[in-house]
XYZ file of C-alpha atoms in Angstrom:
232
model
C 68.124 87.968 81.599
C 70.150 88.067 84.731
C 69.161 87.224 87.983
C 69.021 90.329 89.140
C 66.004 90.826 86.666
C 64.268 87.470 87.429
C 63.901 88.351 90.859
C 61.857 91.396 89.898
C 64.430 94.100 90.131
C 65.389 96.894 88.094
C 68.805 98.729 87.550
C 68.606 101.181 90.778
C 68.352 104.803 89.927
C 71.457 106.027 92.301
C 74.175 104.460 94.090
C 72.811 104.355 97.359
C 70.109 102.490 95.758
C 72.317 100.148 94.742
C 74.238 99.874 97.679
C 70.694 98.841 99.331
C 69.774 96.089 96.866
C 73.497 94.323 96.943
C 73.076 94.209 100.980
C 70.394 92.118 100.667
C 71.644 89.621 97.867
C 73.659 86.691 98.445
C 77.622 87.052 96.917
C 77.195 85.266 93.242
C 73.974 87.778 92.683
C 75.998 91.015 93.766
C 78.455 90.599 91.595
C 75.869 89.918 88.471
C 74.619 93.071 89.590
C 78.361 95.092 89.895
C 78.349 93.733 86.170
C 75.196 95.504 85.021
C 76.087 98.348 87.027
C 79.820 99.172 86.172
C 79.528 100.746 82.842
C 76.585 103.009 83.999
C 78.511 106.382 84.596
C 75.593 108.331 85.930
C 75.559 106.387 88.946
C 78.929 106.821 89.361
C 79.641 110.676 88.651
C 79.589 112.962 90.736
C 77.079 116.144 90.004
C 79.670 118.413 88.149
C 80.689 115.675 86.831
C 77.486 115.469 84.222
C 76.604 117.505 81.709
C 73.594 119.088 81.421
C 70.688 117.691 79.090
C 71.939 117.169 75.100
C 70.680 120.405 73.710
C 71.257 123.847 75.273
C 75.041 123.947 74.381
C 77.803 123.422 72.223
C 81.165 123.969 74.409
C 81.617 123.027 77.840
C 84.381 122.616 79.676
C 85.620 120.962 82.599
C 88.201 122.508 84.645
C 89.978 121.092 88.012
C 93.271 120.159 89.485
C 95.544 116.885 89.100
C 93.375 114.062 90.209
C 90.120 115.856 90.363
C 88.163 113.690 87.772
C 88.125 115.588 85.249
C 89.638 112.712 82.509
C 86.622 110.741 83.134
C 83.605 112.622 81.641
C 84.982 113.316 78.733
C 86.044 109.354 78.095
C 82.621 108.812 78.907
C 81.278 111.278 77.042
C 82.892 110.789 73.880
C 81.604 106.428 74.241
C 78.357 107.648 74.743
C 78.260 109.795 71.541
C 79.596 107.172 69.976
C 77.085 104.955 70.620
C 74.269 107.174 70.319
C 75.432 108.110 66.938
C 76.227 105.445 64.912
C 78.962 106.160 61.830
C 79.571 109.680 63.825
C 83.041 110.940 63.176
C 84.834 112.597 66.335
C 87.797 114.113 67.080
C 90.589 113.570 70.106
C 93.150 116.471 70.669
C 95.231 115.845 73.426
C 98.758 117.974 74.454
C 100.742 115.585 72.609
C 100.153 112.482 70.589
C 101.468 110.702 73.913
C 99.176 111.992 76.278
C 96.346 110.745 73.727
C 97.691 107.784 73.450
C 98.126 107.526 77.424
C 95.764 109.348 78.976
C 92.538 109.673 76.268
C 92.961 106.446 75.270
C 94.798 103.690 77.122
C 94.993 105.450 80.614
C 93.209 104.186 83.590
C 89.790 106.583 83.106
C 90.327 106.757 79.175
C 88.110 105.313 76.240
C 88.971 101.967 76.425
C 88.791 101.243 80.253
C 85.520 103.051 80.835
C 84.553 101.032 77.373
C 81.756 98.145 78.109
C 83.320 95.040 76.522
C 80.435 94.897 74.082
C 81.018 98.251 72.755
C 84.885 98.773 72.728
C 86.225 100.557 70.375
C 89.205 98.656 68.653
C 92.617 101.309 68.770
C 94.960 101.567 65.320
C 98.135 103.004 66.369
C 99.556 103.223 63.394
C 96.459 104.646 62.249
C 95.985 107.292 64.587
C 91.882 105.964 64.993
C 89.485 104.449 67.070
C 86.512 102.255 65.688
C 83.657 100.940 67.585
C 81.518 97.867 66.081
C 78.449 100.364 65.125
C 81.304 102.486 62.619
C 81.488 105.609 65.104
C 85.229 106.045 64.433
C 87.498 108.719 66.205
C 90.530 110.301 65.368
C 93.534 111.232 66.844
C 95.620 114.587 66.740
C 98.003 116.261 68.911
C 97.735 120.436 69.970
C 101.518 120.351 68.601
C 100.599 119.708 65.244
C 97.349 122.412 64.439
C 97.707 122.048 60.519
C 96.771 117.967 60.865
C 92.920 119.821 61.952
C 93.310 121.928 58.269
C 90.267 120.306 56.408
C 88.996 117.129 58.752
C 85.125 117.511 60.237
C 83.776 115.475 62.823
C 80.435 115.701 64.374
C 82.228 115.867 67.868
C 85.398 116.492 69.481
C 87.025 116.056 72.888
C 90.007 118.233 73.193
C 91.982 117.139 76.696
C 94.274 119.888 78.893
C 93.277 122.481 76.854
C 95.000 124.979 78.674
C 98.355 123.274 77.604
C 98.064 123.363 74.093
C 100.756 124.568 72.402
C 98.986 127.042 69.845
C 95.530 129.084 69.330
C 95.697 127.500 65.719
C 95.135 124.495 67.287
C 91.761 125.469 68.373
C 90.237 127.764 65.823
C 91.405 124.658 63.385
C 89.330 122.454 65.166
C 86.367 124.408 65.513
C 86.234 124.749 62.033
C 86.053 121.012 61.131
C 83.428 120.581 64.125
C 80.488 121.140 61.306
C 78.868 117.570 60.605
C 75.627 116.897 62.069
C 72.512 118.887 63.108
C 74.305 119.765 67.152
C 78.035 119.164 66.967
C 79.677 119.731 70.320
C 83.067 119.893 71.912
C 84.062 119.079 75.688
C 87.233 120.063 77.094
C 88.895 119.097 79.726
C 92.076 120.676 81.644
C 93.866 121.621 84.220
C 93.945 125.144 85.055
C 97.726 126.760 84.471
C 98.209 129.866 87.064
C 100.079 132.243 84.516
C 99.544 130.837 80.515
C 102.489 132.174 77.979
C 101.392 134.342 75.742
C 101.190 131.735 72.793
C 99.029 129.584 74.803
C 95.049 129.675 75.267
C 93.832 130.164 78.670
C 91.020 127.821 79.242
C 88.655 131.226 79.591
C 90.141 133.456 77.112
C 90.256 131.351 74.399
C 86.853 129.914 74.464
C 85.061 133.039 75.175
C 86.575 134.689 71.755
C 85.814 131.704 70.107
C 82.071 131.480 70.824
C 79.483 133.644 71.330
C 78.922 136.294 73.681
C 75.986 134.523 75.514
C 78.631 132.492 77.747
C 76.840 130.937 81.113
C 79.887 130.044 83.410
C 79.404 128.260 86.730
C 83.081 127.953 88.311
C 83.610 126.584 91.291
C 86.716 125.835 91.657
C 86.882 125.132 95.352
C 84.584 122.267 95.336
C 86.979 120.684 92.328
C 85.327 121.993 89.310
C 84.369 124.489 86.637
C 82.295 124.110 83.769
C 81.573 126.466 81.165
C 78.804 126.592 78.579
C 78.202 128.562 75.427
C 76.818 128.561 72.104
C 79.956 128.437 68.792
């Protein structure tokens, strides 16, 4: 038990709580406390940046600009069904295999940096698959190739710059597959894209033909996000 804990303290509900408690503890305690604190994301979000309560939904999406934290939530999203979920299979679908590889995975708010060290998934390239030490396992697939989704099923999937991908196969492919478990759910993150080709999903038209008509969207795109929430 850390110091922290000794001293009769428990993990502060909110950052400013935090912010109180390391003000009044000498240096070697604070950073015992950043430690215990650092891999809690709700402290660290900020409001659009959570999802709303586990049940209630089974798409949501995250939409804002370059920069505007939208990587984040789904890295930590997809850890903490992971952990919750034990032996769950999931699926990552990035733009390409390199921006999975970069971005979902390795990049600076992917899996394995927002990853606690005691529950970091291991990556196999050559594998195309992540495996954390309870057996959660996800795997790997790139928007280019929509015929690699043909027959897989996961109990989750995080699908990243969805407005980007290549081809509506890509989607409807992975919805299909997205059918282990009582409540399998998808997040989806992207950047918006001002005027999509023709052979590419908008972020809005796409998921709204895809799930049912009973589509709650809260867009706010001026404070730096939209999310959108609806039943498959």
């Amino acid at each position: 038990m850390s110091a922290v804990h000794k001293r009769g303290f428990s993990l502060p509900s909110s950052l400013g709580a935090a912010v109180e408690i390391l003000e009044r503890l000498p240096p070697e305690e604070c950073e015992k406390l950043y430690k215990a604190l650092r891999y809690r994301w709700p402290l660290w979000a900020r409001p659009k940046q959570v999802l709303p309560a586990e049940s209630g939904w089974d798409v949501a999406l995250f939409v804002a600009g370059r920069g505007g934290g939208k990587t984040r939530p789904g890295a930590e999203w997809t850890i903490e069904k992971a952990k919750k979920h034990p032996g769950c299979r999931i699926a990552l679908v990035g733009r390409t295999a390199r921006d999975v590889r970069d971005t979902m995975i390795l990049g600076e708010s992917g899996i394995i940096a927002c990853s606690p060290p005691w529950f970091r998934p291991k990556y196999f390239p050559s594998k195309r698959l992540l495996k954390w030490p309870n057996g959660s396992e996800a795997h790997l697939y790139s928007s280019q190739e929509p015929a690699e989704l043909r027959g897989p099923q996961h109990h989750f999937l995080w699908g990243d710059e969805f407005a980007a991908w290549l081809y509506r196969e890509t989607w409807s492919n992975a919805l299909d597959g997205l059918r282990l478990g009582s409540a399998p759910q998808a997040v989806l993150s992207t950047t918006p894209q001002r005027s999509p080709s023709p052979s590419k999903p908008s972020p809005t038209s796409a998921l709204c033909r895809s799930t049912a008509s009973r589509i709650a969207c809260s867009i706010s795109m001026s404070s730096g996000f939209g999310l959108y929430f609806g039943k498959v």
